[in-house]
Coordinates of C-alpha atoms in Angstrom, one line a residue:
M242 CA 0.0 0.1 0.0
D243 CA 1.6 3.3 -0.9
R244 CA 2.3 5.9 1.8
E245 CA -0.5 8.4 0.7
R246 CA -3.1 6.0 0.8
R247 CA -2.1 4.6 4.1
D248 CA -1.9 8.0 5.7
T249 CA -5.6 8.7 4.3
L250 CA -6.6 5.3 6.1
Q251 CA -5.2 6.7 9.3
K252 CA -6.7 9.9 9.0
L253 CA -10.1 8.4 8.0
A254 CA -10.5 5.3 10.3
G255 CA -7.9 5.7 12.8
A256 CA -6.4 2.5 11.6
A257 CA -3.4 1.7 9.3
G258 CA -2.0 -1.5 8.5
A259 CA -2.9 -3.9 11.9
A260 CA -2.9 -0.8 14.1
A261 CA -6.0 -1.1 16.2
I262 CA -9.0 1.3 16.7
P263 CA -9.3 2.3 20.3
M264 CA -11.2 0.0 22.6
A265 CA -14.7 1.6 23.1
R266 CA -15.8 2.4 26.6
P267 CA -19.5 1.7 27.2
A268 CA -21.5 4.8 26.8
Q269 CA -23.6 6.0 29.6
A270 CA -27.5 5.7 28.6
Q271 CA -29.1 8.0 26.1
T272 CA -32.4 9.0 24.9
V273 CA -33.1 9.7 21.3
E274 CA -33.8 13.1 22.0
K275 CA -30.5 13.7 23.7
L276 CA -28.4 11.8 20.8
A277 CA -30.6 14.2 18.3
D278 CA -29.5 17.3 20.1
Q279 CA -26.2 16.3 19.6
V280 CA -26.3 17.6 15.8
Y281 CA -29.5 19.4 15.2
T282 CA -28.8 22.3 17.7
K283 CA -25.6 22.9 16.5
L284 CA -26.0 23.0 12.6
D285 CA -25.4 26.1 11.0
P286 CA -28.7 27.9 9.7
A287 CA -27.6 27.9 6.2
D288 CA -27.4 23.8 6.1
K289 CA -30.5 23.2 8.0
P290 CA -32.1 19.8 7.0
V291 CA -34.9 20.2 3.9
R292 CA -37.1 17.8 2.7
G293 CA -37.2 16.8 -0.8
G294 CA -36.0 14.3 -3.6
T295 CA -35.6 10.4 -3.7
L296 CA -32.3 8.8 -2.6
R297 CA -30.9 6.4 -5.1
L298 CA -28.8 3.5 -3.9
A299 CA -27.4 0.2 -5.2
A300 CA -26.9 -3.0 -3.5
P301 CA -25.3 -6.2 -4.8
L302 CA -28.2 -8.6 -3.8
Y303 CA -32.1 -8.1 -3.3
I304 CA -33.3 -7.8 0.0
G305 CA -34.7 -11.2 0.2
N306 CA -37.2 -11.7 3.1
M307 CA -38.8 -8.6 4.5
N308 CA -39.5 -10.3 7.8
P309 CA -36.3 -10.0 9.7
N310 CA -37.4 -13.4 11.2
R311 CA -37.3 -15.2 8.1
W312 CA -34.2 -16.3 6.4
P313 CA -32.3 -14.9 4.3
V314 CA -32.3 -11.3 5.0
N315 CA -29.7 -10.1 2.4
D316 CA -29.7 -6.3 2.8
W317 CA -30.2 -5.4 6.6
V318 CA -29.8 -1.7 5.9
S319 CA -32.6 -1.4 3.6
L320 CA -34.7 -3.6 6.1
S321 CA -34.2 -0.8 8.7
Y322 CA -35.6 2.0 6.6
F323 CA -39.1 0.2 7.0
H324 CA -38.6 -1.7 10.2
E325 CA -37.6 -0.1 13.7
K326 CA -36.4 -1.9 17.1
L327 CA -37.5 -1.5 20.5
M328 CA -33.7 -0.7 21.5
V329 CA -30.6 0.3 19.9
N330 CA -27.1 0.0 20.8
D331 CA -24.2 2.4 22.0
G332 CA -20.7 3.1 20.9
G333 CA -19.5 0.1 22.8
Y334 CA -22.4 -2.3 21.4
L335 CA -24.4 -1.9 24.4
P336 CA -28.3 -2.0 24.3
T337 CA -28.5 1.5 26.3
V338 CA -30.8 3.3 24.0
P339 CA -34.5 2.8 24.3
Y340 CA -36.2 3.7 21.2
I341 CA -39.7 2.0 20.3
A342 CA -39.5 1.0 23.8
Q343 CA -39.6 4.2 26.5
S344 CA -38.0 1.8 28.9
I345 CA -37.3 -1.6 30.1
V346 CA -37.2 -2.1 34.1
R347 CA -36.1 -5.2 35.8
E348 CA -38.9 -5.7 38.3
S349 CA -36.5 -8.9 39.2
P350 CA -33.9 -10.8 37.8
K351 CA -36.5 -12.8 36.2
V352 CA -38.9 -10.5 35.2
A353 CA -38.5 -7.4 32.9
M354 CA -41.2 -4.6 32.4
L355 CA -41.2 -3.0 28.9
T356 CA -43.2 0.0 28.6
L357 CA -43.7 1.5 24.9
R358 CA -43.9 5.2 23.6
S359 CA -47.5 6.3 23.1
G360 CA -49.2 7.4 19.9
I361 CA -47.1 5.2 17.4
Q362 CA -48.9 3.4 14.3
F363 CA -47.7 1.1 12.0
H364 CA -47.7 1.3 8.3
D365 CA -51.1 -0.1 8.1
G366 CA -52.6 2.5 10.6
T367 CA -53.1 -0.2 13.5
P368 CA -51.5 1.0 16.9
L369 CA -48.3 -0.1 18.7
N370 CA -49.6 -1.4 21.7
A371 CA -48.6 -4.3 24.1
E372 CA -51.2 -6.9 22.4
A373 CA -49.0 -6.3 19.3
I374 CA -45.6 -7.0 20.9
K375 CA -47.2 -10.2 22.8
Y376 CA -48.5 -11.3 19.6
M377 CA -45.3 -10.6 17.6
F378 CA -43.2 -12.6 20.3
E379 CA -45.5 -15.4 20.7
W380 CA -45.6 -15.6 16.8
I381 CA -41.9 -16.1 16.6
R382 CA -41.6 -18.8 19.2
K383 CA -44.2 -21.2 17.3
P384 CA -42.2 -23.4 15.6
E385 CA -44.5 -23.7 12.5
N386 CA -43.7 -20.2 11.8
A387 CA -39.9 -21.2 11.0
A388 CA -38.4 -18.1 12.7
W389 CA -34.7 -18.0 12.3
T390 CA -34.9 -16.2 15.7
I391 CA -36.6 -18.6 17.7
G392 CA -33.2 -19.9 19.4
S393 CA -32.8 -16.1 20.2
L394 CA -36.0 -16.6 22.9
A395 CA -35.2 -20.0 24.4
D396 CA -34.9 -18.5 27.9
L397 CA -38.4 -16.5 27.5
E398 CA -41.0 -18.2 29.6
S399 CA -44.0 -16.2 28.8
V400 CA -45.5 -12.4 27.8
E401 CA -48.1 -10.9 29.7
V402 CA -49.9 -7.8 28.7
A403 CA -49.7 -5.3 31.9
G404 CA -51.2 -2.5 30.2
P405 CA -52.3 -0.7 27.1
L406 CA -48.3 0.0 26.5
K407 CA -46.5 -2.3 29.2
V408 CA -45.6 -5.7 28.4
R409 CA -44.1 -8.2 31.1
F410 CA -41.6 -10.4 30.1
N411 CA -41.3 -13.6 32.1
L412 CA -37.7 -15.4 32.4
K413 CA -36.9 -18.9 32.8
Q414 CA -34.0 -17.8 34.7
P415 CA -31.9 -14.7 35.1
W416 CA -31.2 -13.4 31.4
A417 CA -28.6 -11.0 31.0
A418 CA -28.6 -10.8 27.3
F419 CA -32.4 -10.0 27.0
E420 CA -32.1 -6.2 26.5
G421 CA -29.4 -7.2 23.7
V422 CA -32.0 -9.6 21.9
L423 CA -34.3 -6.3 21.8
S424 CA -31.5 -4.6 20.0
G425 CA -31.0 -7.5 17.4
A426 CA -33.4 -9.0 14.8
V427 CA -36.1 -10.0 17.3
G428 CA -36.5 -6.4 18.3
Y429 CA -37.7 -4.9 14.9
V430 CA -41.4 -4.6 15.7
L431 CA -44.2 -5.9 13.2
S432 CA -47.8 -5.2 12.7
Q433 CA -50.0 -7.9 14.4
V434 CA -52.6 -7.6 11.5
A435 CA -50.0 -8.2 9.1
L436 CA -48.5 -11.1 10.6
Q437 CA -52.0 -12.9 10.8
Q438 CA -52.5 -12.5 7.3
D439 CA -50.8 -14.1 4.3
P440 CA -47.1 -14.5 5.7
R441 CA -45.5 -14.6 2.1
R442 CA -46.8 -11.5 1.1
F443 CA -45.5 -9.6 4.6
E444 CA -42.3 -11.2 3.8
S445 CA -42.0 -10.6 -0.2
T446 CA -44.0 -7.4 -1.0
A447 CA -46.1 -5.4 2.0
P448 CA -44.1 -5.5 5.3
K449 CA -45.6 -3.4 7.8
G450 CA -43.4 -1.8 10.3
L451 CA -42.6 1.4 12.0
G452 CA -40.0 2.7 10.2
P453 CA -39.3 6.1 8.3
Y454 CA -40.3 4.5 5.0
T455 CA -42.8 2.1 3.7
V456 CA -42.6 -0.1 0.9
E457 CA -43.8 1.2 -2.1
E458 CA -42.8 -1.5 -4.8
A459 CA -40.8 -4.7 -4.6
S460 CA -39.4 -6.2 -7.5
P461 CA -37.3 -9.2 -6.5
G462 CA -33.8 -9.0 -8.1
N463 CA -34.3 -5.8 -10.1
H464 CA -35.4 -2.9 -7.2
L465 CA -36.9 -2.2 -4.1
R466 CA -38.8 1.2 -3.8
L467 CA -39.5 2.8 -0.7
K468 CA -41.6 6.1 0.0
R469 CA -41.5 8.5 3.0
N470 CA -43.8 7.8 6.1
P471 CA -45.4 11.0 7.1
N472 CA -46.3 9.8 10.3
W473 CA -42.8 8.3 11.6
W474 CA -42.7 8.5 15.3
L475 CA -39.5 9.4 15.5
A476 CA -40.3 13.2 14.1
K477 CA -42.9 13.5 16.1
A478 CA -41.0 12.8 19.4
L479 CA -38.6 15.2 18.2
G480 CA -40.5 17.9 17.1
R481 CA -39.1 17.7 13.3
P482 CA -42.2 16.9 11.4
E483 CA -40.0 17.1 8.0
M484 CA -38.3 13.7 9.1
P485 CA -37.3 11.6 7.2
Y486 CA -35.8 14.3 4.9
F487 CA -35.9 12.2 1.6
D488 CA -39.4 12.0 -0.4
G489 CA -38.5 8.1 -1.2
I490 CA -35.5 5.9 -1.6
Q491 CA -34.9 3.7 -4.6
I492 CA -32.1 0.5 -4.1
S493 CA -31.6 -0.9 -7.5
V494 CA -30.0 -4.4 -7.6
I495 CA -26.4 -4.1 -9.5
P496 CA -24.5 -6.9 -9.1
D497 CA -21.5 -5.8 -10.8
P498 CA -19.5 -3.4 -8.7
S499 CA -18.1 -1.9 -11.5
V500 CA -21.3 -0.9 -12.9
R501 CA -22.5 0.4 -9.5
L502 CA -19.3 2.7 -9.5
A503 CA -20.4 3.8 -13.0
N504 CA -23.7 4.6 -12.1
F505 CA -22.4 6.5 -8.7
R506 CA -19.6 8.5 -10.8
A507 CA -22.3 9.6 -13.5
G508 CA -24.5 10.8 -10.8
A509 CA -27.1 8.3 -11.1
L510 CA -26.8 6.9 -7.2
D511 CA -26.1 9.3 -4.5
I512 CA -24.5 7.0 -1.9
L513 CA -22.4 4.1 -2.8
S514 CA -21.0 1.6 -0.7
L515 CA -17.9 0.7 -2.5
D516 CA -16.3 -2.6 -3.0
K517 CA -12.7 -2.4 -1.7
T518 CA -11.1 -3.0 -4.8
Q519 CA -12.6 0.5 -5.8
Y520 CA -11.1 2.3 -3.0
P521 CA -7.6 3.3 -4.7
T522 CA -9.5 5.0 -7.4
V523 CA -12.1 7.0 -5.5
Y524 CA -10.4 7.8 -2.2
N525 CA -8.9 11.2 -3.4
D526 CA -11.4 11.9 -5.9
K527 CA -12.3 15.7 -5.1
N528 CA -15.7 15.3 -6.4
F529 CA -17.1 12.6 -3.8
D530 CA -16.9 12.5 0.1
V531 CA -15.4 9.0 1.1
H532 CA -15.7 7.9 4.6
V533 CA -14.1 4.8 6.2
L534 CA -15.7 3.4 9.5
P535 CA -15.1 0.6 11.7
A536 CA -18.3 -2.1 11.1
N537 CA -19.3 -4.6 13.6
H538 CA -18.9 -7.5 10.9
S539 CA -16.5 -10.3 11.7
A540 CA -15.1 -12.1 8.5
A541 CA -14.5 -15.8 8.7
Y542 CA -14.5 -19.0 6.9
R543 CA -16.6 -21.8 9.4
F544 CA -15.1 -25.3 9.7
N545 CA -17.6 -28.2 9.8
A546 CA -15.6 -29.8 12.9
A547 CA -18.4 -32.4 13.6
K548 CA -17.6 -34.8 10.7
G549 CA -15.0 -34.9 7.5
P550 CA -11.3 -34.2 7.5
C551 CA -12.0 -31.2 9.4
A552 CA -13.5 -32.8 12.5
D553 CA -9.4 -33.4 13.3
I554 CA -8.2 -30.2 15.0
R555 CA -4.8 -30.8 13.3
V556 CA -6.4 -30.1 9.7
R557 CA -8.1 -26.9 10.9
K558 CA -4.9 -25.7 12.1
A559 CA -3.2 -26.7 8.9
I560 CA -5.7 -24.8 7.1
S561 CA -6.1 -21.8 9.5
H562 CA -2.0 -21.3 9.6
A563 CA -1.8 -21.7 5.8
I564 CA -4.1 -18.2 5.5
D565 CA -1.9 -15.1 4.8
R566 CA -4.3 -12.7 6.4
K567 CA -2.1 -9.9 6.0
A568 CA -1.8 -10.4 2.1
L569 CA -5.5 -11.3 2.1
I570 CA -6.2 -7.7 3.7
E571 CA -3.8 -5.8 1.4
G572 CA -4.3 -7.7 -1.7
T573 CA -8.2 -7.9 -1.6
Q574 CA -9.6 -5.6 1.0
F575 CA -7.1 -2.7 0.0
G576 CA -5.9 -2.7 3.7
L577 CA -9.6 -1.6 4.6
A578 CA -10.0 -4.3 7.5
R579 CA -8.6 -4.9 10.7
P580 CA -7.0 -8.7 11.3
A581 CA -9.4 -10.3 13.3
S582 CA -8.3 -12.7 16.5
G583 CA -11.8 -13.7 17.2
L584 CA -15.7 -13.0 17.1
Y585 CA -15.8 -9.8 18.6
P586 CA -14.4 -6.7 17.2
E587 CA -11.7 -5.0 19.1
D588 CA -14.1 -2.0 19.9
H589 CA -17.0 -4.3 21.3
W590 CA -17.1 -4.5 24.8
A591 CA -16.7 -7.9 24.9
H592 CA -14.0 -8.4 22.8
N593 CA -10.9 -10.5 24.5
P594 CA -7.5 -8.2 23.8
T595 CA -5.2 -10.9 24.9
L596 CA -6.2 -12.8 21.3
K597 CA -3.8 -12.3 18.7
P598 CA -4.7 -13.4 14.9
V599 CA -3.6 -16.5 13.8
S600 CA 0.0 -16.5 12.3
F601 CA 0.7 -17.3 8.5
D602 CA 3.2 -20.3 8.9
Q603 CA 3.2 -22.7 6.0
K604 CA 5.8 -25.0 7.8
F605 CA 3.7 -25.4 10.9
S606 CA 0.6 -26.1 8.3
R607 CA 2.6 -28.8 6.6
D608 CA 3.6 -30.4 10.3
M609 CA -0.1 -30.4 11.2
L610 CA -0.8 -32.4 7.9
A611 CA 1.9 -34.6 8.7
Q612 CA 0.9 -35.3 12.1
A613 CA -2.7 -36.2 10.7
G614 CA -1.1 -38.5 8.3
L615 CA -2.0 -36.3 5.4
E616 CA 1.5 -35.8 4.1
K617 CA 0.6 -36.0 0.5
G618 CA -2.2 -33.3 1.2
L619 CA -6.1 -33.6 1.0
T620 CA -9.0 -32.3 -0.6
I621 CA -11.8 -30.2 1.1
R622 CA -15.3 -29.0 -0.1
G623 CA -17.2 -25.9 0.9
Y624 CA -18.8 -22.8 -0.6
V625 CA -19.1 -19.0 -0.5
V626 CA -21.8 -16.7 -1.4
N627 CA -22.1 -15.5 -4.9
T628 CA -20.6 -11.9 -4.6
A629 CA -17.9 -10.6 -6.5
S630 CA -15.8 -9.5 -3.5
A631 CA -16.4 -13.2 -1.6
V632 CA -15.4 -15.0 -5.0
Q633 CA -11.9 -13.1 -5.5
V634 CA -11.1 -13.7 -1.5
A635 CA -12.1 -17.5 -2.2
E636 CA -9.8 -17.7 -4.9
A637 CA -6.9 -16.1 -3.1
V638 CA -7.5 -18.4 0.0
K639 CA -7.8 -21.5 -2.4
N640 CA -4.0 -20.8 -3.8
M641 CA -3.0 -20.4 -0.5
L642 CA -4.1 -23.8 0.6
G643 CA -2.8 -25.1 -2.5
Q644 CA 0.5 -24.0 -1.6
V645 CA 0.6 -26.6 1.3
G646 CA -1.0 -29.5 -0.5
I647 CA -4.9 -28.4 0.6
N648 CA -7.4 -28.4 -2.6
W649 CA -10.4 -26.3 -1.7
Q650 CA -13.3 -27.3 -3.9
V651 CA -15.6 -24.1 -3.5
D652 CA -18.7 -23.2 -5.2
A653 CA -20.2 -19.9 -5.3
L654 CA -23.7 -20.0 -4.5
A655 CA -26.9 -18.0 -4.0
P656 CA -27.8 -16.9 -0.5
V657 CA -30.8 -19.6 -0.3
A658 CA -28.6 -22.4 -1.6
A659 CA -25.6 -21.7 0.5
A660 CA -28.3 -21.5 3.6
A661 CA -29.2 -25.2 2.8
R662 CA -25.8 -26.2 2.3
R663 CA -25.1 -25.2 5.5
E664 CA -28.1 -26.5 7.3
A665 CA -27.5 -29.9 5.7
G666 CA -24.0 -29.8 7.1
D667 CA -22.7 -30.3 3.5
Y668 CA -19.3 -28.7 3.8
D669 CA -15.7 -28.8 4.9
M670 CA -14.7 -24.9 5.0
A671 CA -17.3 -22.7 4.0
T672 CA -18.5 -19.0 4.6
G673 CA -18.7 -18.1 7.8
G674 CA -18.2 -15.2 10.5
W675 CA -21.2 -12.9 11.7
S676 CA -22.6 -9.5 10.6
F677 CA -23.7 -7.1 12.9
V678 CA -22.2 -8.3 16.2
L679 CA -24.4 -6.9 18.9
D680 CA -25.0 -8.4 22.0
P681 CA -22.4 -11.2 22.7
D682 CA -24.6 -13.9 23.3
L683 CA -26.7 -13.8 20.1
S684 CA -23.4 -14.5 17.9
M685 CA -22.0 -16.7 20.1
S686 CA -25.3 -18.8 20.9
G687 CA -26.0 -18.6 17.2
L688 CA -22.9 -20.0 16.4
Y689 CA -21.8 -22.6 19.0
H690 CA -24.9 -23.5 21.1
P691 CA -26.2 -26.9 20.3
N692 CA -29.7 -25.1 19.5
G693 CA -28.1 -21.8 17.6
N694 CA -29.5 -21.3 14.1
F695 CA -26.0 -21.3 12.6
S696 CA -24.2 -24.1 14.7
Q697 CA -24.4 -26.8 12.2
G698 CA -21.1 -28.7 11.8
R699 CA -20.2 -27.8 15.6
P700 CA -19.3 -30.6 17.8
N701 CA -21.3 -30.7 20.9
D702 CA -19.3 -29.7 23.6
P703 CA -20.8 -29.9 27.4
E704 CA -17.9 -27.6 28.7
R705 CA -18.5 -25.0 26.1
L706 CA -22.3 -25.2 26.3
A707 CA -22.1 -24.7 29.9
Q708 CA -20.0 -21.4 29.4
I709 CA -22.4 -20.1 27.0
E710 CA -25.0 -20.5 29.5
A711 CA -23.2 -19.3 32.3
A712 CA -22.3 -16.1 30.2
R713 CA -25.9 -15.8 28.9
H714 CA -27.4 -15.7 32.6
E715 CA -24.7 -13.5 34.5
L716 CA -26.5 -9.8 35.4
S717 CA -23.1 -8.4 36.1
I718 CA -21.6 -6.9 32.9
E719 CA -17.6 -6.6 34.4
K720 CA -18.7 -10.9 35.0
R721 CA -20.0 -11.2 31.9
R722 CA -17.0 -9.4 30.0
T723 CA -14.8 -11.7 31.9
L724 CA -16.8 -14.8 30.8
Y725 CA -17.1 -13.8 27.0
H726 CA -13.0 -13.2 27.2
A727 CA -12.8 -16.8 28.2
L728 CA -15.2 -18.2 25.8
E729 CA -13.8 -16.4 22.6
K730 CA -10.5 -17.6 23.7
R731 CA -12.1 -21.4 24.2
V732 CA -13.5 -21.0 20.5
A733 CA -10.2 -19.7 19.3
D734 CA -8.3 -22.6 20.8
E735 CA -10.5 -24.8 19.1
Y736 CA -9.8 -23.5 15.7
L737 CA -13.6 -24.0 14.9
D738 CA -13.3 -20.9 12.6
A739 CA -10.7 -19.0 10.5
W740 CA -11.2 -15.7 11.3
L741 CA -10.2 -13.3 8.7
W742 CA -10.6 -9.5 9.7
W743 CA -13.2 -7.2 11.2
E744 CA -14.7 -4.9 8.6
L745 CA -13.9 -1.3 7.7
S746 CA -17.2 0.0 5.8
V747 CA -16.1 2.5 2.9
T748 CA -19.2 4.8 1.6
A749 CA -18.7 7.3 -1.1
Y750 CA -21.2 10.2 -0.8
Q751 CA -22.1 12.8 -3.5
K752 CA -21.0 16.4 -2.6
W753 CA -25.0 17.1 -2.4
I754 CA -25.4 14.9 0.6
R755 CA -25.9 16.4 3.9
G756 CA -25.8 15.1 7.6
M757 CA -23.1 12.6 7.4
S758 CA -21.0 13.0 10.6
Y759 CA -17.8 10.6 10.8
N760 CA -17.3 11.6 14.7
G761 CA -21.1 10.7 15.5
N762 CA -21.0 7.6 13.6
V763 CA -17.8 6.4 15.6
R764 CA -18.8 7.4 18.7
Y765 CA -22.4 6.6 19.1
K766 CA -22.5 3.9 16.0
E767 CA -26.2 2.5 15.2
S768 CA -27.9 4.7 17.8
W769 CA -26.4 7.7 15.9
W770 CA -27.4 6.1 12.4
F771 CA -31.2 5.6 13.6
T772 CA -31.5 9.0 15.1
H773 CA -29.7 11.3 12.4
P774 CA -31.3 10.8 8.8
L775 CA -29.7 12.5 5.8
W776 CA -30.8 14.9 3.4
F777 CA -30.1 16.7 0.1
A778 CA -28.7 20.2 -0.1
E779 CA -31.5 22.3 -1.6
G780 CA -33.5 19.1 -1.6
K781 CA -32.8 17.5 -4.7
P782 CA -30.2 15.3 -5.8
G783 CA -27.6 16.8 -8.2
K784 CA -28.0 20.2 -6.4
L785 CA -24.9 22.0 -4.4
G786 CA -25.5 24.2 -1.6

């Protein structure tokens, strides 16, 4: 990487090469009103938010299901434009910010009282109330509804309506992760009436949520068109009736990253999540604003440690140490990633700072294969999701493994086909990791608990299970942190995954986009994103203020 680009990364992301983004300290609880005042009361009068225009975006994959509890959801950002959560997370990824919820109070270690904000309506005009919340949670818990999130509610005993806007959650045992669960996929609040109707229509064309936009038109594989919700609850709560500021959002499905970039350069897109390969050609372009931000996505390959050649830890070690992570990050991510030592990113409150990324050591890999009786090498099977970036990384890893005698036969599959292979345990090494690492239990249980929805191919281990359960039920955050440090080390020592990197997101903005705050996003992360919608200069794309 050239010095100029490395200096730019250091300035934008606080990370150059393998240097770490400082560990986040859990922030004090905030209200959405206080968060909004961080920016809106300090704006230059000449650059106040204005309404108007349709925001034009592009995505490599169609959104998939629009019910966050039904897999696959391929585009969580787009889903968040029309669904809202009960809680959102602060800068340390702790669920300290009530959102749709007015408050959540523990009446006892096993009882939580949730109070909803008043006067909120779903997109279908029905009121948000305690009955709707009760129905949604009971809908998720019914096996016939095939909610992938059902495992997240394993410790929920029952849900009671305690008043028009009050819901009492009775827990089977003390459950520290409960508030974190409400800040994840389970926390997206869905209309009771919509769930009672044809679920296929809800998932594909007509979801009814609480978000700033409603679904106007859904064209699978082509585009998703959203329109402004004039009754958005947050606009009312903040006394800002013009929020959200865009009249609509158009998300076009453009699989080819070069075509997406060409459209952005031509002014046909307003914001573009850049493919990492495109960063060198865009980062110093004076026509755009480019921001690099730490993201809570952990990239990895998962091993089938329950059967096949990767059931032998020596084979897993051989594979993991044959991967040159530094070369991968430089060559396929253009330096725009942080080498990962495990599941939790370095700015996550549960991250174990004593862990180090797996070293690149071809001799060690060959020694491990020899100890496993595989001196002549072996062939393993697997898959990745068929995006341009994932395929490029897989080809690089395939070549690295080949240098120590491992032939990885890897298929590029659509998300649904990839999920089917995972569920059937039909792989040796395949796409893994976890996107949106929030409460540590959600990802740890999802990947390694026997009842986890993504735990296929993980051997049952009573000791690991006991550690997961202990961390889930410990109410002291400091004790939880210690437990997750031990858990992260345990799964790293077991080589159940080949951890690659923690993401840095790279986004280019046209000059007519207003409201982006690098410092706000880094400090408050998703709580900033949810409470600070963007707008166009002069209310139209293509206009410069």
